[in-house]
XYZ file of C-alpha atoms in Angstrom:
784
model
C -26.172 -2.853 49.177
C -22.987 -2.826 47.227
C -24.055 -5.762 45.094
C -27.340 -4.360 44.009
C -26.010 -0.702 43.914
C -28.586 0.378 46.286
C -29.775 3.972 45.346
C -26.926 4.313 42.861
C -24.517 4.844 45.716
C -21.845 2.340 44.859
C -21.670 1.946 41.110
C -21.430 -1.209 39.084
C -20.315 -4.581 40.420
C -19.537 -7.769 38.433
C -22.620 -10.194 38.286
C -22.347 -13.864 38.379
C -22.509 -13.911 34.602
C -19.734 -11.501 34.398
C -17.484 -13.744 36.565
C -18.398 -16.946 34.638
C -17.685 -15.417 31.278
C -15.103 -12.550 31.784
C -14.769 -10.300 28.813
C -11.227 -9.752 27.525
C -10.233 -7.682 24.414
C -8.177 -10.304 22.555
C -6.063 -9.765 19.484
C -7.046 -11.760 16.298
C -4.443 -13.213 14.167
C -3.948 -13.715 10.441
C -2.229 -16.676 9.062
C -1.189 -17.994 5.583
C -2.407 -21.111 4.176
C 0.748 -22.758 5.342
C 0.040 -21.542 9.000
C 2.655 -18.628 9.015
C 1.511 -15.735 11.272
C 1.300 -12.700 9.103
C -0.688 -10.034 10.945
C -2.719 -9.283 13.981
C -5.627 -6.940 14.801
C -6.047 -5.586 18.356
C -7.069 -2.619 20.488
C -5.259 -4.315 23.222
C -2.241 -6.541 22.008
C -3.210 -9.710 23.866
C -2.774 -13.306 22.861
C -3.933 -15.609 25.981
C -2.031 -18.699 26.828
C -3.147 -21.664 29.138
C -1.403 -22.235 32.335
C 0.449 -25.380 31.132
C 1.930 -23.118 28.528
C 3.571 -20.678 30.857
C 6.954 -21.287 32.184
C 7.226 -22.092 35.920
C 9.936 -19.346 36.014
C 7.215 -16.638 35.185
C 4.815 -18.136 37.838
C 7.266 -18.189 40.506
C 8.578 -14.546 39.768
C 5.066 -13.389 39.818
C 4.237 -15.132 43.147
C 7.589 -14.269 44.738
C 7.010 -10.435 44.137
C 3.283 -10.048 44.091
C 1.599 -12.381 46.440
C 3.772 -14.804 48.165
C 0.743 -16.401 50.013
C -1.274 -16.889 46.868
C -2.043 -20.533 47.318
C -2.899 -19.957 50.975
C -5.516 -17.234 50.710
C -9.119 -17.116 49.294
C -8.859 -14.124 47.235
C -8.169 -11.592 50.064
C -4.970 -11.706 52.249
C -5.712 -9.896 55.380
C -2.341 -10.694 56.759
C -0.752 -8.992 53.792
C -3.223 -6.015 54.297
C -2.153 -5.480 57.884
C 1.566 -5.925 56.971
C 1.070 -3.327 54.231
C -0.541 -0.692 56.584
C 2.318 -1.046 59.235
C 4.839 -0.820 56.332
C 3.258 2.338 55.031
C 3.096 4.029 58.540
C 6.722 3.301 58.812
C 7.349 5.115 55.471
C 7.722 2.050 53.201
C 4.894 2.132 50.980
C 3.885 -1.610 50.066
C 0.424 -2.852 48.442
C -1.529 -5.452 49.954
C -3.582 -6.431 46.964
C -3.441 -10.068 45.863
C -2.987 -11.387 42.520
C -6.901 -12.278 42.486
C -7.801 -8.496 43.435
C -5.514 -7.209 40.695
C -7.164 -9.722 38.229
C -10.553 -8.132 39.415
C -9.211 -4.804 38.763
C -7.874 -5.808 35.340
C -11.134 -7.897 34.122
C -13.904 -5.471 35.427
C -12.325 -1.919 35.422
C -13.263 -1.480 39.010
C -11.379 1.719 39.398
C -12.774 3.359 36.139
C -15.472 6.079 36.523
C -18.430 3.882 35.205
C -17.680 1.623 38.281
C -18.415 4.147 40.948
C -21.661 5.615 42.139
C -22.783 8.675 43.976
C -20.453 8.094 47.039
C -17.594 8.672 44.641
C -18.301 12.443 45.291
C -17.657 11.888 49.196
C -13.988 12.595 50.200
C -12.081 9.553 51.348
C -15.062 7.203 50.678
C -14.361 6.550 46.826
C -11.387 4.111 47.395
C -13.190 2.233 50.369
C -15.987 1.485 48.103
C -13.601 0.388 45.311
C -11.412 -1.818 47.643
C -14.630 -3.355 49.110
C -15.955 -4.313 45.663
C -12.559 -5.726 44.584
C -12.772 -7.980 47.605
C -16.050 -9.116 46.814
C -15.161 -9.762 43.186
C -11.876 -11.498 44.168
C -13.857 -14.009 46.598
C -16.287 -14.742 43.501
C -13.264 -15.349 41.353
C -11.898 -17.809 43.773
C -15.063 -19.683 44.099
C -15.490 -19.830 40.278
C -11.904 -20.681 39.164
C -8.988 -22.634 40.386
C -5.740 -20.965 41.464
C -4.256 -22.123 38.104
C -6.846 -20.675 36.152
C -6.686 -17.289 38.185
C -2.842 -16.983 37.648
C -3.135 -17.720 33.885
C -5.940 -15.112 33.556
C -3.921 -12.703 35.422
C -0.908 -13.175 33.167
C -3.072 -12.856 30.021
C -4.827 -9.579 31.081
C -2.116 -7.559 32.670
C -0.639 -4.455 31.011
C 2.938 -4.257 29.999
C 2.469 -0.812 28.494
C 2.673 0.290 24.776
C -0.639 -1.397 24.156
C 0.880 -4.628 24.970
C -1.162 -7.058 27.199
C -0.358 -10.615 28.427
C 2.634 -12.592 28.900
C 2.640 -14.126 25.535
C 2.788 -10.799 23.723
C 5.663 -9.508 25.882
C 7.701 -12.585 25.736
C 7.605 -12.386 21.836
C 8.341 -8.800 21.931
C 11.425 -8.674 24.259
C 12.753 -12.042 23.913
C 11.149 -13.357 20.663
C 10.307 -16.540 22.544
C 7.093 -18.528 23.483
C 6.120 -18.285 27.144
C 7.237 -21.698 28.248
C 10.849 -21.184 27.061
C 11.608 -18.088 29.135
C 14.454 -18.475 31.549
C 14.376 -17.140 35.231
C 16.350 -13.989 34.201
C 13.960 -13.400 31.470
C 10.855 -14.132 33.481
C 12.240 -11.606 36.224
C 12.649 -8.892 33.692
C 9.261 -9.185 32.505
C 7.390 -9.588 36.050
C 9.677 -6.869 37.203
C 8.158 -4.289 34.674
C 4.770 -4.710 36.651
C 6.005 -2.323 39.316
C 6.417 0.298 36.620
C 5.959 -0.594 33.035
C 7.603 2.540 31.823
C 10.238 2.923 34.448
C 11.411 -0.481 34.091
C 11.023 -0.914 30.353
C 14.226 -2.805 29.260
C 14.437 -0.990 26.016
C 13.802 2.585 27.377
C 15.532 2.143 30.690
C 17.847 -0.783 30.339
C 19.823 -0.068 33.590
C 16.755 0.319 35.845
C 15.290 -2.808 34.191
C 18.440 -4.632 35.127
C 18.190 -3.518 38.671
C 14.672 -4.487 39.008
C 15.190 -7.840 37.512
C 17.843 -8.552 40.121
C 15.355 -7.685 42.791
C 12.951 -10.139 41.452
C 15.499 -12.772 41.150
C 16.434 -12.071 44.832
C 12.795 -12.518 45.980
C 12.747 -15.767 43.974
C 15.972 -16.948 45.701
C 14.416 -15.966 49.064
C 11.114 -17.931 48.612
C 13.182 -20.965 47.386
C 12.132 -20.992 43.783
C 15.777 -20.903 42.552
C 19.054 -22.080 44.195
C 21.854 -19.633 45.227
C 23.939 -20.968 42.154
C 20.828 -20.263 39.883
C 20.447 -16.961 41.542
C 23.973 -15.742 41.121
C 24.124 -17.102 37.373
C 20.886 -15.213 36.522
C 21.981 -12.103 38.343
C 25.287 -11.874 36.499
C 23.594 -12.342 33.027
C 23.112 -9.530 30.710
C 19.563 -8.375 29.864
C 19.784 -10.405 26.700
C 17.050 -8.790 24.689
C 16.078 -10.415 21.559
C 13.369 -8.228 20.043
C 10.696 -10.040 18.190
C 8.596 -8.836 15.070
C 5.407 -8.841 17.075
C 5.012 -5.107 16.889
C 5.308 -5.060 13.106
C 2.520 -7.625 12.956
C -0.008 -5.422 14.484
C 0.896 -1.902 13.332
C -1.168 -2.034 10.185
C 1.961 -1.554 7.778
C 0.891 -4.433 5.521
C -1.006 -4.427 2.349
C -2.039 -8.049 2.799
C -3.389 -7.436 6.437
C -5.220 -4.505 5.199
C -6.615 -6.426 2.343
C -7.787 -9.056 4.770
C -9.393 -6.562 7.053
C -11.347 -5.042 3.968
C -12.301 -8.421 2.814
C -13.883 -9.406 6.299
C -15.594 -5.937 6.760
C -19.047 -7.164 5.702
C -18.809 -10.758 7.121
C -17.946 -9.216 10.547
C -20.893 -6.970 10.499
C -23.363 -9.508 9.286
C -22.197 -12.020 11.979
C -21.528 -9.777 14.921
C -17.676 -10.288 15.174
C -15.117 -7.496 15.871
C -11.665 -8.686 14.553
C -9.921 -6.109 17.104
C -11.277 -7.763 20.280
C -12.598 -11.278 19.453
C -9.547 -13.289 19.344
C -10.190 -14.783 15.888
C -7.626 -16.806 13.929
C -8.186 -15.968 10.370
C -6.624 -18.274 7.665
C -5.822 -16.838 4.303
C -5.421 -18.648 0.940
C -2.027 -16.991 0.788
C 1.051 -19.238 0.466
C 3.936 -17.663 2.391
C 6.478 -18.872 0.002
C 4.631 -17.530 -2.986
C 4.102 -14.178 -1.135
C 7.831 -14.012 -0.436
C 8.936 -14.670 -3.979
C 6.262 -12.016 -5.102
C 7.597 -9.401 -2.715
C 11.144 -10.243 -3.523
C 10.523 -9.900 -7.262
C 8.925 -6.586 -6.932
C 11.619 -5.117 -4.720
C 14.584 -6.554 -6.940
C 13.026 -5.325 -10.260
C 11.740 -1.931 -8.861
C 15.109 -0.593 -7.883
C 16.736 -0.538 -11.267
C 13.416 0.691 -12.741
C 13.401 3.495 -10.265
C 16.879 4.433 -11.357
C 15.921 4.235 -15.039
C 13.221 6.625 -14.498
C 15.256 9.172 -12.537
C 18.035 8.994 -15.260
C 15.441 9.723 -17.882
C 14.408 13.040 -16.225
C 17.883 13.879 -14.748
C 18.087 17.768 -14.496
C 14.622 18.198 -15.779
C 11.284 18.554 -14.171
C 9.348 15.192 -14.583
C 5.695 16.422 -14.257
C 4.362 17.075 -17.792
C 1.100 17.295 -19.564
C 0.158 15.089 -22.492
C 1.970 17.763 -25.023
C 5.183 17.388 -22.948
C 4.828 20.838 -21.101
C 5.842 21.304 -17.385
C 2.555 21.234 -15.206
C 2.566 24.501 -13.353
C 1.826 24.470 -9.499
C 2.011 20.680 -9.698
C 3.293 20.232 -6.032
C 1.284 23.079 -4.864
C -1.876 21.178 -6.005
C -0.662 18.027 -4.398
C 0.253 19.424 -1.128
C -3.302 20.844 -0.630
C -4.399 17.435 -0.198
C -2.055 16.593 2.625
C -3.121 16.531 6.321
C -0.043 18.646 7.235
C -1.380 21.519 4.900
C -4.644 21.403 6.401
C -3.144 21.778 9.928
C -1.140 24.884 8.865
C -4.190 26.197 7.038
C -5.989 26.052 10.270
C -3.092 27.617 12.159
C -2.581 30.430 10.016
C -6.128 31.207 9.003
C -5.564 30.511 5.373
C -2.349 32.819 5.069
C -0.700 31.420 1.979
C 2.572 33.008 2.628
C 2.635 31.809 6.118
C 1.528 28.185 4.929
C 4.123 27.865 2.280
C 7.099 29.387 4.305
C 6.758 26.354 6.604
C 6.166 23.971 3.711
C 9.347 24.999 2.224
C 11.367 25.121 5.354
C 14.118 22.542 5.316
C 14.123 19.938 8.429
C 16.003 16.759 9.032
C 13.750 13.760 8.002
C 13.816 10.076 6.854
C 12.761 9.057 3.405
C 12.171 5.932 1.744
C 14.523 4.930 -1.059
C 15.625 1.635 -2.740
C 19.030 2.037 -0.915
C 17.298 1.981 2.259
C 15.903 4.733 4.662
C 17.827 7.896 4.037
C 18.424 10.841 6.317
C 18.039 14.052 4.656
C 17.562 17.758 4.992
C 14.168 18.159 3.077
C 11.300 20.691 3.145
C 7.828 19.209 3.000
C 7.687 20.286 -0.673
C 10.942 18.259 -1.501
C 9.558 15.327 0.415
C 6.547 15.511 -1.791
C 8.509 15.670 -4.964
C 10.534 12.800 -3.833
C 7.666 10.440 -3.202
C 5.822 11.584 -6.162
C 8.664 10.613 -8.398
C 8.808 6.999 -6.902
C 7.578 4.204 -9.061
C 4.944 1.964 -7.525
C 3.557 -1.548 -8.477
C 0.825 -3.982 -7.791
C 1.221 -7.827 -8.207
C -1.521 -10.531 -7.526
C -1.472 -14.147 -8.516
C -4.164 -16.486 -8.161
C -5.072 -20.221 -8.730
C -7.612 -19.926 -11.586
C -9.264 -23.315 -10.712
C -10.483 -22.647 -7.126
C -9.848 -18.835 -7.010
C -7.474 -18.869 -4.163
C -5.138 -15.980 -3.932
C -1.768 -17.044 -3.446
C 0.195 -13.521 -3.392
C -0.886 -10.083 -2.741
C 1.666 -7.315 -3.169
C 0.013 -3.919 -2.947
C 2.700 -1.588 -3.467
C 6.467 -1.079 -2.716
C 6.090 -0.051 0.989
C 2.900 0.209 2.979
C 4.418 2.469 5.425
C 4.818 5.244 2.794
C 2.277 4.344 0.322
C -1.062 3.091 2.135
C -2.948 2.928 -1.152
C -3.372 -0.585 -2.465
C -2.573 -1.114 -6.088
C -3.853 -4.557 -6.322
C -7.434 -3.575 -5.305
C -8.071 0.094 -4.874
C -5.879 1.442 -7.809
C -7.484 1.485 -11.072
C -5.403 2.437 -14.105
C -5.534 2.389 -17.965
C -5.085 -1.462 -19.045
C -3.435 -0.741 -22.372
C -2.982 -3.734 -24.527
C -3.762 -6.284 -21.612
C -7.281 -5.443 -22.587
C -6.945 -6.539 -26.333
C -7.724 -10.211 -25.400
C -11.514 -9.309 -24.658
C -11.679 -8.119 -28.276
C -10.481 -11.354 -29.501
C -12.648 -13.352 -27.306
C -15.549 -11.378 -28.674
C -14.169 -12.125 -32.195
C -14.059 -16.028 -31.310
C -17.600 -15.852 -29.842
C -18.790 -14.446 -32.910
C -17.543 -17.325 -34.943
C -13.987 -16.384 -35.963
C -10.940 -18.541 -35.484
C -7.384 -17.895 -34.491
C -6.363 -18.353 -38.188
C -8.709 -15.592 -39.776
C -6.615 -13.166 -41.395
C -6.650 -9.269 -41.378
C -4.249 -6.735 -42.962
C -2.281 -4.402 -40.926
C -3.399 -1.307 -42.426
C -4.632 2.430 -41.600
C -8.029 2.303 -39.981
C -10.543 5.139 -39.576
C -13.546 4.721 -37.374
C -16.405 7.047 -37.164
C -18.774 6.704 -34.250
C -21.228 8.541 -32.047
C -20.626 9.310 -28.327
C -23.048 11.175 -26.199
C -24.816 12.406 -29.256
C -21.397 13.893 -30.750
C -19.965 12.354 -33.804
C -16.377 11.472 -33.461
C -13.452 9.930 -35.608
C -10.765 7.604 -34.283
C -7.640 6.793 -36.048
C -5.442 4.327 -34.128
C -1.824 4.146 -34.673
C 0.505 1.065 -34.110
C 3.329 1.358 -31.519
C 5.818 1.908 -34.190
C 3.741 4.283 -36.351
C 4.114 1.637 -39.081
C 1.327 -0.027 -41.188
C 3.212 -3.109 -42.522
C 0.679 -4.089 -45.006
C 1.116 -7.894 -43.825
C -1.728 -10.184 -43.554
C -1.936 -11.593 -40.068
C -3.931 -14.142 -38.278
C -5.680 -13.201 -35.260
C -3.260 -15.084 -33.122
C -0.252 -13.323 -34.818
C -1.945 -10.023 -34.247
C -2.765 -10.419 -30.730
C 0.680 -11.870 -29.947
C 2.367 -8.953 -31.732
C -0.034 -6.624 -30.145
C -1.281 -4.929 -33.590
C -3.365 -1.960 -32.920
C -4.897 -1.704 -36.483
C -6.208 -5.192 -36.748
C -7.581 -5.050 -33.035
C -9.532 -1.974 -34.119
C -10.768 -3.695 -37.303
C -12.003 -6.613 -35.190
C -13.666 -4.168 -32.820
C -15.464 -2.208 -35.489
C -16.678 -5.477 -37.118
C -17.978 -7.304 -33.975
C -19.121 -4.005 -32.031
C -17.609 -2.463 -29.069
C -20.526 -3.409 -27.018
C -19.624 -6.967 -27.560
C -16.112 -6.251 -26.234
C -17.479 -4.699 -23.007
C -19.729 -7.515 -22.512
C -17.018 -10.134 -22.965
C -14.951 -8.254 -20.370
C -17.815 -7.928 -17.807
C -18.542 -11.639 -18.207
C -15.223 -12.703 -17.516
C -14.648 -10.789 -14.318
C -14.241 -6.858 -15.048
C -16.674 -4.947 -12.740
C -15.238 -1.386 -13.126
C -17.452 0.825 -15.634
C -16.313 0.498 -19.041
C -17.023 3.201 -21.609
C -18.319 1.382 -24.848
C -16.311 3.275 -27.323
C -13.857 1.819 -30.171
C -10.802 2.338 -28.146
C -12.236 -0.056 -25.226
C -10.091 -2.709 -26.856
C -6.833 -0.986 -26.599
C -7.479 -0.459 -22.885
C -8.559 3.091 -22.573
C -10.746 2.274 -19.385
C -9.435 2.110 -15.905
C -9.436 -1.255 -14.238
C -7.693 -2.717 -11.253
C -4.994 -5.611 -11.172
C -7.586 -7.694 -9.142
C -10.142 -7.496 -11.777
C -7.734 -8.268 -14.672
C -6.363 -11.361 -12.815
C -9.912 -12.725 -12.251
C -10.814 -12.220 -15.914
C -7.743 -13.899 -17.262
C -8.390 -16.875 -14.835
C -11.721 -17.434 -16.831
C -9.585 -18.235 -19.761
C -7.749 -20.915 -18.105
C -10.507 -22.445 -16.021
C -12.305 -23.854 -19.104
C -14.518 -20.740 -19.513
C -15.565 -20.801 -15.744
C -15.518 -17.404 -13.941
C -14.503 -17.883 -10.211
C -14.959 -15.563 -7.423
C -11.243 -14.961 -5.895
C -11.177 -15.587 -2.242
C -8.643 -14.379 0.173
C -9.903 -15.951 3.400
C -10.455 -19.584 3.739
C -11.633 -20.032 7.155
C -12.131 -18.293 10.515
C -11.736 -19.960 13.834
C -12.939 -18.294 17.131
C -11.313 -17.777 20.411
C -12.554 -21.260 21.835
C -11.156 -23.087 18.522
C -14.525 -23.437 17.029
C -14.660 -23.023 13.056
C -17.119 -20.224 12.562
C -16.838 -19.601 8.833
C -15.421 -21.153 5.797
C -15.229 -19.658 2.374
C -15.267 -21.295 -1.072
C -15.283 -19.845 -4.481
C -18.514 -19.671 -6.618
C -18.150 -20.538 -10.315
C -20.235 -19.691 -13.405
C -19.751 -20.718 -17.050
C -19.081 -17.349 -18.486
C -17.589 -18.642 -21.961
C -17.642 -21.905 -23.750
C -14.857 -24.393 -23.185
C -13.810 -24.325 -26.615
C -13.492 -20.472 -26.756
C -11.567 -20.558 -23.280
C -9.029 -23.309 -24.561
C -8.496 -21.043 -27.849
C -7.883 -17.930 -25.733
C -5.238 -19.850 -23.745
C -3.727 -20.894 -27.099
C -3.894 -17.320 -28.391
C -2.299 -15.834 -25.238
C 0.715 -18.263 -25.871
C 1.134 -16.342 -29.435
C 2.758 -13.368 -27.605
C 5.618 -15.842 -27.044
C 5.511 -18.085 -30.154
C 4.434 -15.795 -32.897
C 6.989 -13.579 -34.789
C 7.792 -10.241 -32.928
C 5.573 -11.407 -30.096
C 5.486 -8.832 -27.051
C 6.294 -11.370 -24.482
C 9.524 -12.729 -25.882
C 11.638 -10.945 -23.562
C 10.587 -13.756 -21.125
C 13.435 -15.943 -22.858
C 15.829 -14.060 -20.469
C 14.488 -15.876 -17.397
C 14.713 -19.752 -16.748
C 11.305 -20.588 -17.646
C 11.458 -22.815 -20.495
C 12.194 -26.590 -19.166
C 10.067 -29.537 -19.662
C 8.161 -28.140 -22.563
C 6.907 -25.363 -20.394
C 4.378 -22.997 -21.850
C 3.465 -19.567 -20.754
C 0.839 -17.228 -22.202
C 0.769 -13.508 -21.596
C -0.091 -10.083 -22.769
C 1.799 -6.835 -22.256
C 0.282 -3.435 -21.861
C 1.223 0.141 -22.041
C -1.130 3.111 -21.840
C -0.644 6.534 -23.389
C 2.712 8.318 -22.816
C 3.972 5.200 -20.997
C 2.123 6.124 -17.815
C 1.194 2.548 -16.957
C 3.132 -0.684 -17.644
C 1.112 -4.011 -17.463
C 1.887 -7.740 -17.700
C -0.744 -10.473 -17.504
C 0.900 -14.009 -17.581
C -0.669 -17.435 -17.491
C 0.686 -20.779 -16.705
C -1.166 -24.215 -16.253
C -1.187 -23.536 -12.563
C -1.265 -19.702 -11.923
C -2.535 -16.333 -13.232
C -0.406 -13.289 -12.447
C -1.134 -9.614 -12.912
C 1.404 -6.960 -12.471
C 1.141 -3.320 -12.855
C 4.051 -0.708 -12.694
C 3.655 3.067 -12.740
C 3.778 6.327 -10.735
C 0.739 7.191 -8.762
C 0.778 10.614 -10.244
C -0.047 9.796 -13.982
C 1.724 13.037 -15.100
C 4.993 11.452 -14.137
C 6.031 8.657 -16.380
C 8.850 7.247 -18.758
C 9.715 9.074 -21.972
C 9.970 6.365 -24.667
C 9.384 3.004 -25.626
C 12.677 1.579 -24.878
C 12.345 2.529 -21.209
C 8.504 2.525 -20.495
C 6.744 -0.044 -22.477
C 5.038 -2.753 -20.156
C 7.482 -5.376 -21.666
C 10.283 -3.502 -20.116
C 8.485 -2.492 -16.742
C 6.059 -5.008 -15.719
C 6.970 -8.141 -17.699
C 10.462 -8.405 -15.841
C 8.614 -8.471 -12.512
C 6.610 -11.435 -13.735
C 9.625 -13.176 -15.347
C 11.687 -13.013 -12.027
C 8.570 -13.928 -9.965
C 7.818 -16.976 -11.989
C 11.568 -18.106 -12.125
C 11.764 -17.834 -8.274
C 8.560 -19.999 -8.137
C 9.954 -22.828 -10.644
C 13.266 -22.786 -8.660
C 11.494 -23.337 -5.139
C 11.377 -27.197 -4.771
C 9.045 -26.881 -1.844
C 6.180 -25.504 -4.028
C 4.155 -27.880 -6.239
C 4.316 -25.491 -9.399
C 6.254 -27.116 -12.043
C 7.177 -26.560 -15.561
C 4.869 -28.220 -18.036
C 2.462 -27.563 -20.995
C -1.176 -26.041 -20.934
C -3.688 -28.839 -20.260
C -5.118 -30.433 -23.564
C -8.671 -29.356 -24.441
C -11.467 -31.329 -22.788
C -13.823 -30.492 -25.652
C -13.582 -30.906 -29.408
C -12.137 -27.837 -31.002
C -14.088 -27.430 -34.125
C -12.371 -24.579 -35.768
C -8.911 -24.126 -37.281
C -6.260 -22.901 -34.942
C -2.940 -24.250 -36.149
C -1.736 -22.041 -38.641
C 2.060 -21.104 -38.260
C 2.860 -17.508 -39.270
C 5.840 -16.736 -41.602
C 8.889 -16.250 -39.995
C 10.399 -12.782 -40.230
C 13.808 -12.469 -41.558
C 16.316 -12.585 -38.491
C 19.926 -12.602 -37.971
C 21.881 -15.864 -38.490
C 21.319 -17.756 -35.267
C 24.441 -19.827 -35.528
C 26.556 -16.717 -35.053
C 24.423 -15.210 -32.269
C 24.402 -18.602 -30.341
C 28.290 -18.452 -30.305
C 28.448 -15.121 -28.596
C 25.414 -14.929 -26.494
C 24.315 -17.312 -23.672
C 20.829 -18.346 -23.650
C 20.471 -17.485 -20.068
C 21.882 -13.905 -19.368
C 23.165 -13.124 -16.011
C 21.561 -10.411 -13.982
C 24.183 -7.825 -14.835
C 24.972 -6.738 -18.577
C 27.890 -8.758 -20.131
C 30.117 -6.843 -22.684
C 31.596 -9.196 -25.288
C 33.960 -7.713 -28.055
C 32.546 -8.343 -31.298
C 33.087 -7.441 -35.085
C 30.571 -4.717 -35.179
C 30.376 -4.169 -38.964
C 29.658 -8.065 -39.348
C 27.206 -7.933 -36.576
C 25.461 -5.082 -38.464
C 25.169 -7.158 -41.595
C 23.413 -9.773 -39.575
C 20.968 -7.289 -38.497
C 20.282 -5.755 -41.848
C 16.742 -7.271 -42.287
C 15.630 -6.705 -38.711
C 13.145 -3.986 -38.477
C 14.308 -1.091 -36.279
C 12.431 -0.006 -33.101
C 12.159 3.889 -32.990
C 13.961 5.464 -29.982
C 11.161 7.642 -29.425
C 7.638 8.340 -30.929
C 4.545 10.291 -30.148
C 2.279 8.372 -27.724
C -1.061 7.119 -29.165
C -3.108 4.433 -27.374
C -1.362 1.283 -26.717
C 2.481 1.482 -26.964
C 3.457 -2.066 -27.253
C 6.167 -2.917 -29.798
C 8.559 -5.341 -30.881
C 10.698 -6.811 -28.059
C 14.035 -7.174 -30.145
C 16.432 -4.051 -30.121
C 20.036 -3.258 -29.894
C 21.700 -0.802 -27.681
C 25.121 1.131 -28.543
C 27.895 0.687 -26.156
C 31.079 2.412 -26.026
C 34.355 0.999 -27.098
C 33.180 -0.721 -30.284
C 30.821 -2.914 -28.234
C 27.258 -3.722 -28.445
C 24.622 -4.986 -26.095
C 21.997 -7.403 -27.734
C 18.532 -8.274 -26.505
C 17.359 -11.065 -28.578
C 13.909 -12.213 -28.219
C 13.734 -15.867 -29.116
C 16.045 -18.967 -28.987
C 14.741 -19.998 -32.243
């Protein structure tokens, strides 16, 4: 009657199928390509292990305290039940459930409401029915599995509180060890928790945990599992906690972990998997070493950049409109979007006075800073202002040939900024979008040596039926009148020549070229498209630039390479798909054009000379980008092995740097790339070496080698005597004859300290900054 749930009196009982295939909610794990665990997904934090991987100390501690006759009974120990009844009658409450019965309860939820029937309503009968079903289920388990299997299943399913399930999880959490490495004392701590997971938690209640551990050790000694000497030594030992990072791997505070989940969402839906319960092993294309270097480069460069931004607005309100006026009610409009505001709004029925009283009430809190977590007395509005003022960043690097993403840095701190600045955030690309105009020009039959004059440009066009006029300005607001090759113009990021090319070939062609290379965001087809007036993501830009390096083939970026199920079977593999987006000749020429930002006079990438990137004839191509008002700083860098994109800016576009000297992409995003690549090249464990770009695999049928005239520069022999080619991380002040030095710079075009923003803001990289005490700091862009 119990088995068939006669007249719905008894509720659910596990079937034979349930017994043969017990369902466990098992955490899925995410690994890098080099097999480093970087994240976990779970509803119940559980990582099962086999019996042979469990320390005998754990098994002995469990049997000694929970079921000393485990190897003698067949699932139900009536002697233990009788003993339990007698002890309870004498005032000493003691359970009589065997390990097998407890496993039945854990696996099949026999005490949950869905497991009971109509007799549950009869007083005193519910527990009898439950116990009887647990006995039946225990007998079934003993008939299906060996004693070792039952022990392993129990230790893999038992809850240790805080959503932690299984011995492997808690061994990592409390002792940072694998289960087979646990000592008798450590095993006793963990098994001791089973009597009361909160009461005997070694973190919350260390004294009680120690007391309970010693009781378990006493039981192990009494059962003969440890000698008297071992018992005394273990009893005298401290708790010896060594907390692992297992909690951090599963709490969601990782851009990469979140990106993988987003990446697999459609695959899981199509194939019937749930990464939170199915115990998958997910292998990404990420290289843990490259990822570490990327995260370090971002952190190391963002700290001084944040200080620079704060210094720029010291004593002033930073949120301004395009005219430089303070935006009224800026914080008030921001706070309305927060969950806390919605809670207050509901509590006080929309009363603004009450809502903002609490929003402006100071209270102790922790805030993220680049000097560590800081204890402050802030109101909610103060906290909002603090986080709005923080610069953020996104970095992605990818192998352009197979599409494998090697590093993904979605922001500065996932705990405080959930928004992913690689994939989710879309910002104006500035000059990093210009290569698509030059690509369209090459496809129209032009060559890198074709020349245009840097001059005033006026373009009349129609948008949505309205006639408009566009007059782009160069970054320094100067039209030099120079005749420049396409390579020189792109390397120096000359707006006027880019605009002329765009007008000549048509801005629709620029949009088409960008989309074929990998840009998927909607692009407004207007003349300013070539200067990056549209919003795009770092992910898209890296994908598009990879097309240049992959002989014109656009590859689909991949973040996950394979998935292995709980039983060790490979259930999915992922490889990129490639389509020929542009011709091989044009692709090679685009790589050559990108090197112009390093090699052409006043190329905007020349600040990269500051890093150790130039051994063994190494070649790097790149493009800086800066949106209007210095809101967004970009750098796109390409080497023979990798394509990397970097974005830097505030999430709120009305907060930004004030001038070109502080806010251009060459001074915000480029240094992140430089430091990142330097770390990559200095890591001997990686296969990424210095070296030139690949030679063309097809005939190049148009002229491209046309050296530009060198712009007059200071006497390099003087500069070489006072400035090291590899500058240290901190500024070095060297006394010099300032008047003599000024003469050396007479023919150097000055860079304006400030100028009104207009379109792209990239400018020459060379400049000088005055220093006190008759000293001068020099940034010189070229070893030449």
